[in-house]
Amino acid sequence: MENYIVSARKYRPQTFESVVGQQALTQTLQNAIRSNHLAHAYLFCGPRSVGKTTCARIFAKTINCSNPQNGFDACNECESCKAFNEQRSFNIHELDAASNNSVEDIRNLIDQVRIPPQIGKYSVYIIDEVHMLSQGAFNALLKTLEEPPSYAIFILATTEKHKVLPTILSRCQVYDFNRITIPDTIAYLQKVAANEGIKVSEEALNVVAQKADGGMRDALSIFDQLVAFCGNEITYERTIEVLNVLSADYYFQLVDSALQHNVAQALLIFNDILNHGFDAGHFVTGFAQHLRDVLVSKDPQTLPLLETGESMRARYGQQAQRCHPMWIFLALDILNTCDINYRTARNKRLTVELALVKLCQLGLNQTIQNTPNTQSPQNTPKAAPQPIKQPQAATPSTQAPAEPIKQPQASQPAQPTPAPSIPKMPKIGIGLGPKKPEPAPAQPTAAPAEQPKEEQNRPFTVDQLRDAWVGLADSHKEETRLKQLIENYMPLMVNDLTAEIQMPNPWQMAEMRKALPTLLRQLRATLHNDHLEIQLVQAEFNQEQMAFTAEEKYKLMVEQNPVLSQLKEKLDLQID
């Protein structure tokens, strides 16, 4: 029976050309060999399984070759190359610093340095995981590392460069190895699969490359595992089954459900994920990564940030066309908040489900009434882009008039509220109830207490409300953001005692909501009316109305003022 060799050993690179993902670094080493500008000490650092030790062995083999090809490739025919290939070369010495990290081990190495090479030009000493050496071992190596014999070359390899002493770093040429990208990993695995006669889908190799996280040795080990399970045909479905990876189809379906505002479908998909044994916390981070990939797929400039195969890249691009950038920003913010709260939440499933519900409601207008006389939403009229003034004898869906507010104790009990409809929710309106009157100071007679009460509830006009609102900006000069909100957004009267402010986005809505109690208190004092109410209304999220590029802004301006088009033609202006 033939001895089996794992792919990580069988397909280990033997030349600089076969090293994957380190073209700049290997080119530098080749040029140094060709010009005979060899340093006495090198430090190869980078993540695991990216080719540090492999490049060190190729470098040691090449500089000892008697007849190098093209000046930088070993011939594999001379005695030095044959001895290296048969693992009997006495010119190349490897030391594992993880298990040989004492001062005595380094002293033995220094004793070997005194012996010149018998075949070849150089004696190469490769010290792997050099950061594991003790403080004394580092100090013992310093002198020899700085002034070795002319035939001695040291190559130090480490995954933790920051743990190496600065005095060691200053004596070495430092080469930083990169993580192997997913496209490079997929291309190399396709070559291995073709050489082994194995049929494998690109989606399956994409999962393997992501699971390997930039390490080629890990990718080849996972590939061997899949071959043992699947045989000569590896599919995407069996790959995610073996590796216990959550399928990307779930994420694509969840985004489609959120765009369709289908809360029920999103919750059912999440329940199916939990039933397959996946952790909810990992699901949240994976979903956020998926939305990040959708975001970078929208712009050709950021497309190189998407580390995936061609087939998956096309699928991301198709979904990116259906998602507005603002929707993705808000969705990422919701998932990031969910990820932060997930660690401390007692009901973790509810935390994730609430985040999914918020995702499905993005782009809808929601209403939250905080007034004491909130009526049934069944009779509430649909949201309109412009506020409509209602008469005093309006239906129960309008805001409470002044009479019930003056005497709240005489108000009728609220009717049972039916369940609101999920597909379309009314717009967000945050109303504040009437301010409770402060107790009147003790007076000898009751007559003086009646006069302030009449003064505190006198009527006001729209101009008086506008002047009082503008005056609030002067009283909040030190609060720059609040002052800008006051100056940019003016309250509009809905009825005699209610005004509303339309906010364009959730962030400004949150800022204004925090400051509204203080502002409302000041307005009531200025207008002498404790029954004044202000609602915050979030404008409807409409993707078609949002302009981001210069061309979109120009079209929007022309729609509002057609004269701009004529001005552009007369002056021969260009849109940057």
Coordinates of C-alpha atoms in Angstrom, one line a residue:
M1 CA 0.0 0.0 0.0
E2 CA 1.4 3.4 -1.0
N3 CA 2.2 5.8 1.8
Y4 CA -0.2 8.7 1.9
I5 CA 1.3 12.2 2.1
V6 CA -0.9 15.1 3.1
S7 CA -1.4 17.9 0.6
A8 CA 0.4 20.4 2.8
R9 CA 3.6 18.4 2.5
K10 CA 3.1 17.1 -1.0
Y11 CA 2.4 20.5 -2.5
R12 CA 4.9 22.5 -0.5
P13 CA 6.6 25.0 -2.8
Q14 CA 10.1 24.1 -4.0
T15 CA 10.9 27.3 -5.9
F16 CA 10.3 31.0 -5.4
E17 CA 7.9 31.0 -8.3
S18 CA 5.6 28.5 -6.6
V19 CA 5.2 30.5 -3.4
V20 CA 1.6 31.8 -3.2
G21 CA 0.7 35.4 -2.3
Q22 CA 4.2 36.8 -1.6
Q23 CA 5.4 38.0 -5.0
A24 CA 7.0 41.3 -3.8
L25 CA 9.0 39.5 -1.0
T26 CA 10.2 36.6 -3.2
Q27 CA 11.2 39.0 -6.0
T28 CA 13.4 40.9 -3.4
L29 CA 15.1 37.7 -2.4
Q30 CA 15.7 36.7 -6.0
N31 CA 17.3 40.1 -6.8
A32 CA 19.5 39.8 -3.7
I33 CA 20.7 36.3 -4.8
R34 CA 21.3 37.4 -8.4
S35 CA 23.3 40.5 -7.4
N36 CA 25.1 38.6 -4.6
H37 CA 23.9 41.1 -2.0
L38 CA 23.2 38.7 0.8
A39 CA 22.8 39.9 4.4
H40 CA 24.1 37.9 7.3
A41 CA 20.7 37.8 9.2
Y42 CA 17.1 37.9 8.1
L43 CA 13.9 38.0 10.1
F44 CA 10.7 36.5 8.4
C45 CA 7.6 37.5 10.3
G46 CA 3.9 37.2 9.6
P47 CA 0.8 35.1 10.3
R48 CA 1.0 31.3 10.5
S49 CA 1.2 29.1 7.4
V50 CA 1.9 31.9 4.9
G51 CA 5.3 30.5 3.8
K52 CA 8.0 31.9 6.2
T53 CA 9.8 28.6 6.8
T54 CA 9.2 27.5 3.2
C55 CA 10.9 30.7 1.8
A56 CA 13.8 30.2 4.3
R57 CA 14.4 26.7 3.0
I58 CA 14.2 27.7 -0.7
F59 CA 16.6 30.6 0.0
A60 CA 19.1 28.4 1.8
K61 CA 18.9 25.8 -1.1
T62 CA 19.3 28.4 -3.8
I63 CA 22.4 30.2 -2.4
N64 CA 24.2 26.9 -2.0
C65 CA 23.4 25.7 -5.6
S66 CA 26.5 25.3 -7.7
N67 CA 24.7 26.1 -11.0
P68 CA 21.7 28.4 -10.3
Q69 CA 19.2 28.8 -13.2
N70 CA 18.6 32.5 -14.2
G71 CA 20.8 33.5 -11.4
F72 CA 18.2 32.8 -8.6
D73 CA 16.6 29.3 -9.1
A74 CA 18.2 26.1 -7.8
C75 CA 19.1 23.6 -10.5
N76 CA 18.1 20.4 -8.5
E77 CA 21.0 18.6 -10.2
C78 CA 24.2 19.6 -8.3
E79 CA 25.3 17.7 -5.2
S80 CA 24.1 20.5 -2.8
C81 CA 20.6 20.5 -4.3
K82 CA 20.4 16.7 -4.2
A83 CA 21.5 16.6 -0.6
F84 CA 18.9 19.1 0.3
N85 CA 16.1 17.3 -1.6
E86 CA 17.1 14.0 0.2
Q87 CA 17.2 15.8 3.6
R88 CA 20.8 15.0 4.2
S89 CA 22.4 18.4 3.7
F90 CA 24.9 19.5 6.4
N91 CA 24.8 23.1 5.2
I92 CA 21.2 23.8 6.5
H93 CA 20.5 23.7 10.2
E94 CA 17.0 24.1 11.6
L95 CA 16.3 24.9 15.3
D96 CA 12.8 24.9 16.8
A97 CA 13.0 27.7 19.4
A98 CA 9.7 26.6 20.9
S99 CA 11.4 23.5 22.5
N100 CA 15.0 24.6 22.4
N101 CA 14.9 28.0 24.0
S102 CA 17.6 27.8 26.7
V103 CA 21.0 29.5 26.8
E104 CA 22.6 26.0 26.4
D105 CA 20.8 25.4 23.2
I106 CA 22.1 28.7 21.7
R107 CA 25.6 27.9 22.9
N108 CA 25.5 24.6 21.0
L109 CA 24.3 26.5 17.9
I110 CA 27.2 28.9 18.2
D111 CA 29.6 26.0 18.4
Q112 CA 28.2 24.7 15.1
V113 CA 28.7 28.1 13.5
R114 CA 32.5 27.8 13.8
I115 CA 32.5 24.8 11.4
P116 CA 32.6 25.9 7.7
P117 CA 30.5 24.2 5.1
Q118 CA 31.8 21.1 3.4
I119 CA 29.7 21.4 0.3
G120 CA 28.5 24.7 -1.0
K121 CA 29.2 28.3 0.0
Y122 CA 27.1 29.0 3.1
S123 CA 26.0 27.4 6.3
V124 CA 22.3 28.6 6.9
Y125 CA 20.8 28.5 10.4
I126 CA 17.0 28.6 10.4
I127 CA 15.5 29.4 13.9
D128 CA 11.8 28.9 13.8
E129 CA 9.5 30.6 16.4
V130 CA 12.4 32.7 17.5
H131 CA 10.2 34.8 19.8
M132 CA 10.1 31.8 22.2
L133 CA 13.7 32.2 23.1
S134 CA 14.4 33.2 26.7
Q135 CA 16.0 36.5 27.6
G136 CA 19.4 34.8 28.3
A137 CA 19.2 32.9 25.0
F138 CA 18.6 36.2 23.1
N139 CA 21.6 37.8 24.8
A140 CA 23.8 34.8 24.0
L141 CA 22.9 35.1 20.3
L142 CA 23.5 38.8 20.0
K143 CA 27.3 38.8 19.4
T144 CA 27.3 36.0 16.9
L145 CA 24.2 37.4 15.1
E146 CA 25.9 40.8 14.7
E147 CA 29.3 39.5 13.5
P148 CA 29.0 35.9 12.2
P149 CA 31.6 34.2 10.0
S150 CA 31.5 35.1 6.3
Y151 CA 29.9 31.7 5.4
A152 CA 27.2 31.9 8.1
I153 CA 23.7 33.2 7.4
F154 CA 20.9 33.3 10.0
I155 CA 17.2 33.2 9.1
L156 CA 14.8 33.9 12.0
A157 CA 11.1 33.1 11.6
T158 CA 8.3 34.3 14.0
T159 CA 4.6 34.9 14.1
E160 CA 5.0 37.5 16.9
K161 CA 7.4 40.1 15.8
H162 CA 6.7 42.4 18.8
K163 CA 8.1 39.8 21.2
V164 CA 11.5 39.9 19.6
L165 CA 14.1 42.1 21.3
P166 CA 14.8 45.4 19.5
T167 CA 18.5 44.6 19.6
I168 CA 17.8 41.4 17.6
L169 CA 15.6 43.4 15.1
S170 CA 18.3 46.0 14.5
R171 CA 20.7 43.2 13.4
C172 CA 18.4 41.7 10.8
Q173 CA 16.7 42.5 7.5
V174 CA 13.0 42.3 8.3
Y175 CA 10.6 40.8 5.8
D176 CA 6.9 41.0 6.6
F177 CA 4.8 38.3 5.0
N178 CA 1.2 39.0 4.1
R179 CA -1.9 36.9 4.6
I180 CA -2.8 34.9 1.5
T181 CA -5.9 36.4 -0.1
I182 CA -9.0 34.4 -0.8
P183 CA -8.7 34.6 -4.6
D184 CA -5.1 33.3 -4.4
T185 CA -6.1 30.5 -2.1
I186 CA -8.9 29.5 -4.4
A187 CA -6.6 29.5 -7.5
Y188 CA -4.0 27.3 -5.8
L189 CA -6.6 24.9 -4.5
Q190 CA -8.1 24.6 -8.0
K191 CA -4.6 23.6 -9.3
V192 CA -4.3 21.0 -6.5
A193 CA -7.8 19.6 -7.2
A194 CA -7.0 19.4 -11.0
N195 CA -3.8 17.6 -10.3
E196 CA -5.5 15.1 -8.0
G197 CA -8.4 14.6 -10.4
I198 CA -11.0 16.0 -8.0
K199 CA -14.1 18.0 -9.1
V200 CA -14.8 20.8 -6.8
S201 CA -17.1 23.9 -7.0
E202 CA -15.8 27.4 -6.7
E203 CA -18.3 28.2 -3.9
A204 CA -16.9 25.3 -1.9
L205 CA -13.4 26.5 -2.3
N206 CA -14.5 30.0 -1.2
V207 CA -15.8 28.5 2.1
V208 CA -12.5 26.7 2.5
A209 CA -10.5 29.8 1.9
Q210 CA -12.5 31.9 4.4
K211 CA -12.2 29.1 7.0
A212 CA -8.4 29.0 6.5
D213 CA -8.2 32.8 7.2
G214 CA -5.2 33.5 5.0
G215 CA -3.2 30.3 5.8
M216 CA -2.3 28.0 2.9
R217 CA -1.4 25.0 5.1
D218 CA -4.8 25.3 6.9
A219 CA -6.6 25.5 3.5
L220 CA -4.8 22.3 2.3
S221 CA -5.6 20.5 5.5
I222 CA -9.3 21.4 5.2
F223 CA -9.2 20.3 1.5
D224 CA -7.9 16.9 2.6
Q225 CA -10.7 16.6 5.1
L226 CA -13.3 17.4 2.4
V227 CA -11.7 14.8 0.0
A228 CA -12.0 12.2 2.8
F229 CA -15.7 12.9 3.2
C230 CA -16.9 13.7 -0.3
G231 CA -14.6 11.6 -2.4
N232 CA -13.8 12.9 -5.9
E233 CA -16.6 15.5 -6.1
I234 CA -16.8 18.3 -3.6
T235 CA -20.0 20.4 -3.6
Y236 CA -20.9 23.5 -1.7
E237 CA -23.7 21.8 0.3
R238 CA -21.5 19.0 1.6
T239 CA -18.7 21.5 2.4
I240 CA -20.8 23.6 4.7
E241 CA -22.1 20.4 6.3
V242 CA -18.6 19.0 7.0
L243 CA -17.2 22.4 8.2
N244 CA -20.4 23.4 10.1
V245 CA -20.5 26.7 8.4
L246 CA -23.7 28.8 8.1
S247 CA -24.7 29.0 4.5
A248 CA -24.6 32.4 2.8
D249 CA -28.1 31.6 1.4
Y250 CA -29.5 32.5 4.8
Y251 CA -28.0 36.0 4.8
F252 CA -29.2 36.6 1.2
Q253 CA -32.7 35.5 2.2
L254 CA -32.7 37.7 5.3
V255 CA -31.7 40.8 3.3
D256 CA -34.5 40.1 0.8
S257 CA -37.0 39.7 3.6
A258 CA -35.9 43.0 5.3
L259 CA -36.2 44.8 2.0
Q260 CA -39.8 43.4 1.6
H261 CA -40.5 44.4 5.3
N262 CA -41.5 40.7 5.9
V263 CA -41.0 40.3 9.6
A264 CA -42.5 36.9 9.8
Q265 CA -40.3 35.4 7.1
A266 CA -37.1 36.9 8.8
L267 CA -38.1 35.4 12.2
L268 CA -38.7 32.0 10.6
I269 CA -35.3 32.0 8.9
F270 CA -33.6 32.9 12.2
N271 CA -35.5 30.1 13.9
D272 CA -34.3 27.6 11.2
I273 CA -30.7 28.8 11.8
L274 CA -31.0 28.1 15.6
N275 CA -32.6 24.7 14.9
H276 CA -29.5 23.7 12.9
G277 CA -27.3 24.4 16.0
F278 CA -25.7 27.7 15.1
D279 CA -24.9 30.2 17.8
A280 CA -27.0 33.4 17.6
G281 CA -24.0 35.6 18.5
H282 CA -22.0 34.2 15.5
F283 CA -25.0 34.7 13.3
V284 CA -25.1 38.4 14.2
T285 CA -21.4 38.9 13.4
G286 CA -21.8 36.9 10.2
F287 CA -24.8 38.9 9.1
A288 CA -23.0 42.2 9.7
Q289 CA -20.0 40.9 7.6
H290 CA -22.5 40.0 4.9
L291 CA -24.0 43.5 4.8
R292 CA -20.4 44.9 4.8
D293 CA -19.7 42.8 1.7
V294 CA -22.9 44.0 0.1
L295 CA -21.9 47.6 0.8
V296 CA -18.4 47.3 -0.8
S297 CA -20.0 45.6 -3.8
K298 CA -21.9 48.8 -4.7
D299 CA -18.9 50.8 -5.8
P300 CA -16.3 49.6 -8.3
Q301 CA -13.6 51.5 -6.2
T302 CA -14.3 49.4 -3.1
L303 CA -14.9 46.1 -5.0
P304 CA -11.3 44.9 -4.4
L305 CA -12.2 44.9 -0.6
L306 CA -14.6 42.0 -1.3
E307 CA -12.5 38.8 -0.8
T308 CA -14.5 36.1 -2.5
G309 CA -14.7 34.1 -5.7
E310 CA -16.2 35.4 -8.9
S311 CA -19.5 33.6 -8.6
M312 CA -20.2 34.9 -5.1
R313 CA -19.0 38.4 -6.2
A314 CA -21.6 38.4 -8.9
R315 CA -24.3 37.4 -6.4
Y316 CA -23.2 40.2 -4.0
G317 CA -23.4 42.6 -6.8
Q318 CA -26.9 41.7 -7.7
Q319 CA -28.1 42.2 -4.2
A320 CA -26.2 45.4 -3.8
Q321 CA -28.2 46.9 -6.7
R322 CA -31.4 46.4 -4.7
C323 CA -30.0 48.0 -1.5
H324 CA -29.7 51.7 -0.9
P325 CA -26.5 52.8 0.9
M326 CA -28.4 54.6 3.6
W327 CA -30.4 51.4 4.2
I328 CA -27.2 49.4 4.6
F329 CA -25.7 52.1 7.0
L330 CA -28.8 51.9 9.2
A331 CA -28.8 48.1 9.1
L332 CA -25.1 47.9 10.1
D333 CA -25.8 50.2 13.0
I334 CA -28.6 48.0 14.2
L335 CA -26.5 44.9 14.0
N336 CA -23.6 46.5 15.7
T337 CA -25.8 47.7 18.6
C338 CA -27.2 44.1 18.8
D339 CA -23.7 42.6 18.9
I340 CA -22.8 45.0 21.8
N341 CA -26.0 44.3 23.8
Y342 CA -25.9 40.5 23.1
R343 CA -23.1 39.8 25.6
T344 CA -25.0 41.3 28.5
A345 CA -28.6 40.4 27.5
R346 CA -30.5 37.8 29.6
N347 CA -32.9 36.9 26.7
K348 CA -30.3 36.7 23.9
R349 CA -32.8 35.3 21.3
L350 CA -35.2 38.2 21.9
T351 CA -32.3 40.6 21.5
V352 CA -31.5 39.2 18.0
E353 CA -35.1 38.9 17.0
L354 CA -35.7 42.6 18.0
A355 CA -32.8 43.6 15.7
L356 CA -34.3 41.6 12.8
V357 CA -37.7 43.3 13.4
K358 CA -36.0 46.7 13.2
L359 CA -34.2 45.7 10.0
C360 CA -37.6 44.8 8.5
Q361 CA -39.1 48.2 9.5
L362 CA -36.3 50.3 7.9
G363 CA -37.9 52.5 5.2
L364 CA -41.3 52.4 6.9
N365 CA -42.8 55.3 9.0
Q366 CA -43.6 54.4 12.5
T367 CA -45.8 56.2 15.1
I368 CA -45.2 56.2 18.8
Q369 CA -47.7 58.3 20.7
N370 CA -46.8 59.2 24.3
T371 CA -49.7 61.5 25.0
P372 CA -52.0 60.5 27.9
N373 CA -55.1 60.5 25.5
T374 CA -53.7 58.1 22.8
Q375 CA -56.6 56.6 20.9
S376 CA -57.0 53.4 19.0
P377 CA -54.7 53.2 16.0
Q378 CA -57.5 51.6 14.0
N379 CA -59.1 55.0 13.5
T380 CA -55.9 56.9 12.9
P381 CA -55.7 58.4 9.4
K382 CA -52.8 57.4 7.2
A383 CA -49.7 59.4 7.2
A384 CA -49.6 62.3 4.8
P385 CA -46.5 64.3 3.7
Q386 CA -48.1 67.6 4.7
P387 CA -49.7 68.2 8.1
I388 CA -53.5 68.7 7.9
K389 CA -55.2 70.9 10.4
Q390 CA -58.2 69.2 12.0
P391 CA -61.3 71.0 13.4
Q392 CA -62.2 70.8 17.1
A393 CA -65.0 68.3 16.4
A394 CA -62.6 65.8 14.6
T395 CA -62.7 62.1 14.9
P396 CA -61.0 60.4 17.9
S397 CA -57.8 59.8 15.8
T398 CA -56.8 63.5 16.1
Q399 CA -54.7 64.9 18.9
A400 CA -56.6 65.6 22.1
P401 CA -58.1 69.1 22.2
A402 CA -57.6 71.6 24.9
E403 CA -60.7 70.8 26.9
P404 CA -59.8 67.3 28.0
I405 CA -56.3 68.5 28.8
K406 CA -57.6 71.2 31.2
Q407 CA -59.6 68.6 33.1
P408 CA -57.8 65.2 32.7
Q409 CA -59.8 63.7 35.6
A410 CA -62.9 64.0 33.6
S411 CA -61.6 62.2 30.5
Q412 CA -63.3 59.0 29.3
P413 CA -61.5 55.7 29.8
A414 CA -59.5 54.5 26.8
Q415 CA -61.1 52.0 24.5
P416 CA -59.5 48.5 24.0
T417 CA -56.7 48.9 21.4
P418 CA -56.9 46.4 18.6
A419 CA -53.6 44.9 17.2
P420 CA -52.0 47.3 14.6
S421 CA -51.4 46.1 11.2
I422 CA -47.7 45.1 10.5
P423 CA -47.3 45.6 6.7
K424 CA -47.6 49.4 6.8
M425 CA -47.1 51.5 10.0
P426 CA -47.9 55.2 10.3
K427 CA -45.2 57.8 10.7
I428 CA -43.2 58.4 13.9
G429 CA -44.7 61.2 16.1
I430 CA -43.5 61.7 19.6
G431 CA -45.9 63.9 21.6
L432 CA -45.4 65.2 25.1
G433 CA -48.3 65.5 27.4
P434 CA -49.2 68.7 29.1
K435 CA -46.9 69.9 31.8
K436 CA -48.3 69.4 35.3
P437 CA -48.9 72.8 36.8
E438 CA -46.6 73.6 39.7
P439 CA -48.3 74.1 43.0
A440 CA -49.1 77.7 43.7
P441 CA -47.4 79.4 46.6
A442 CA -49.2 79.7 49.8
Q443 CA -51.3 82.9 49.8
P444 CA -53.6 84.3 52.5
T445 CA -56.5 84.3 50.1
A446 CA -57.5 82.2 47.0
A447 CA -58.1 85.2 44.8
P448 CA -54.4 85.9 43.8
A449 CA -53.9 82.2 42.8
E450 CA -56.6 82.3 40.0
Q451 CA -55.0 85.2 38.1
P452 CA -51.7 83.3 37.2
K453 CA -53.7 80.3 36.0
E454 CA -55.6 82.4 33.4
E455 CA -52.3 84.0 32.3
Q456 CA -50.7 80.6 31.8
N457 CA -53.3 79.4 29.3
R458 CA -53.8 82.3 27.0
P459 CA -53.9 81.6 23.2
F460 CA -51.0 82.3 20.8
T461 CA -50.5 82.8 17.0
V462 CA -48.3 81.0 14.5
D463 CA -46.0 84.1 14.4
Q464 CA -45.7 84.2 18.2
L465 CA -44.7 80.4 18.1
R466 CA -42.1 81.1 15.4
D467 CA -40.6 84.0 17.2
A468 CA -40.4 82.1 20.5
W469 CA -38.8 79.1 18.7
V470 CA -36.2 81.3 17.1
G471 CA -35.5 82.9 20.5
L472 CA -34.5 79.5 21.8
A473 CA -31.4 79.4 19.6
D474 CA -30.0 82.4 21.5
S475 CA -30.5 80.7 24.8
H476 CA -28.6 77.6 23.6
K477 CA -25.6 79.3 21.9
E478 CA -23.1 77.1 23.8
E479 CA -24.7 73.9 22.6
T480 CA -23.7 74.1 18.9
R481 CA -25.5 71.0 17.6
L482 CA -28.8 71.9 19.4
K483 CA -28.6 75.5 18.2
Q484 CA -28.3 74.2 14.6
L485 CA -31.3 71.9 15.0
I486 CA -33.4 74.8 16.3
E487 CA -32.4 77.0 13.4
N488 CA -32.9 74.4 10.7
Y489 CA -36.2 72.9 11.7
M490 CA -39.2 75.0 12.5
P491 CA -42.4 73.7 14.2
L492 CA -45.6 73.7 12.1
M493 CA -49.0 74.1 13.7
V494 CA -51.3 71.1 13.4
N495 CA -54.1 72.6 15.5
D496 CA -54.5 75.3 18.1
L497 CA -52.4 73.6 20.7
T498 CA -50.2 71.1 18.8
A499 CA -47.2 71.7 16.5
E500 CA -45.0 69.2 14.8
I501 CA -41.4 69.2 13.6
Q502 CA -40.3 67.0 10.7
M503 CA -36.9 65.4 11.1
P504 CA -35.0 64.0 8.1
N505 CA -33.1 61.1 9.7
P506 CA -33.0 59.0 12.9
W507 CA -29.9 60.6 14.2
Q508 CA -31.3 64.1 14.3
M509 CA -34.5 62.7 15.6
A510 CA -32.6 61.2 18.6
E511 CA -30.8 64.5 19.3
M512 CA -34.0 66.5 19.2
R513 CA -35.9 64.0 21.3
K514 CA -33.4 64.4 24.1
A515 CA -33.7 68.2 24.1
L516 CA -37.4 68.4 23.5
P517 CA -38.6 68.4 27.1
T518 CA -36.4 71.4 27.9
L519 CA -37.3 73.3 24.8
L520 CA -41.0 72.6 25.3
R521 CA -40.8 73.9 28.9
Q522 CA -39.2 77.1 27.7
L523 CA -41.8 77.6 24.9
R524 CA -44.6 77.1 27.4
A525 CA -43.1 79.7 29.7
T526 CA -42.6 82.2 26.8
L527 CA -46.1 81.7 25.3
H528 CA -47.8 81.5 28.7
N529 CA -49.6 78.3 27.7
D530 CA -49.0 75.0 29.5
H531 CA -51.1 73.0 27.0
L532 CA -48.8 73.4 24.1
E533 CA -47.6 70.1 22.6
I534 CA -44.8 69.4 20.1
Q535 CA -44.6 66.2 18.0
L536 CA -41.4 64.9 16.4
V537 CA -42.2 63.4 13.0
Q538 CA -39.6 61.4 11.0
A539 CA -39.9 62.1 7.3
E540 CA -40.7 59.1 5.2
F541 CA -37.6 57.2 4.1
N542 CA -37.6 57.3 0.3
Q543 CA -34.7 55.9 -1.6
E544 CA -35.5 57.7 -4.8
Q545 CA -35.5 61.2 -3.2
M546 CA -32.0 60.8 -1.7
A547 CA -29.2 62.3 -3.9
F548 CA -25.6 61.3 -3.2
T549 CA -23.6 61.9 -6.4
A550 CA -23.1 65.2 -8.1
E551 CA -25.3 64.1 -11.1
E552 CA -28.2 63.2 -8.7
K553 CA -28.0 66.5 -6.9
Y554 CA -28.0 68.4 -10.2
K555 CA -31.1 66.5 -11.4
L556 CA -32.9 67.2 -8.2
M557 CA -32.0 70.9 -8.4
V558 CA -33.3 71.1 -12.0
E559 CA -36.6 69.6 -11.0
Q560 CA -37.0 72.3 -8.4
N561 CA -35.7 75.1 -10.6
P562 CA -35.6 74.4 -14.4
V563 CA -33.8 77.7 -15.1
L564 CA -30.6 76.0 -13.9
S565 CA -30.5 73.8 -17.0
Q566 CA -30.5 76.9 -19.3
L567 CA -27.8 78.5 -17.1
K568 CA -25.6 75.4 -17.4
E569 CA -25.9 75.4 -21.2
K570 CA -25.2 79.2 -21.6
L571 CA -22.1 79.1 -19.4
D572 CA -21.0 75.7 -20.7
L573 CA -20.6 74.3 -17.2
Q574 CA -19.6 70.8 -16.3
I575 CA -20.8 68.6 -13.4
D576 CA -17.9 67.4 -11.3

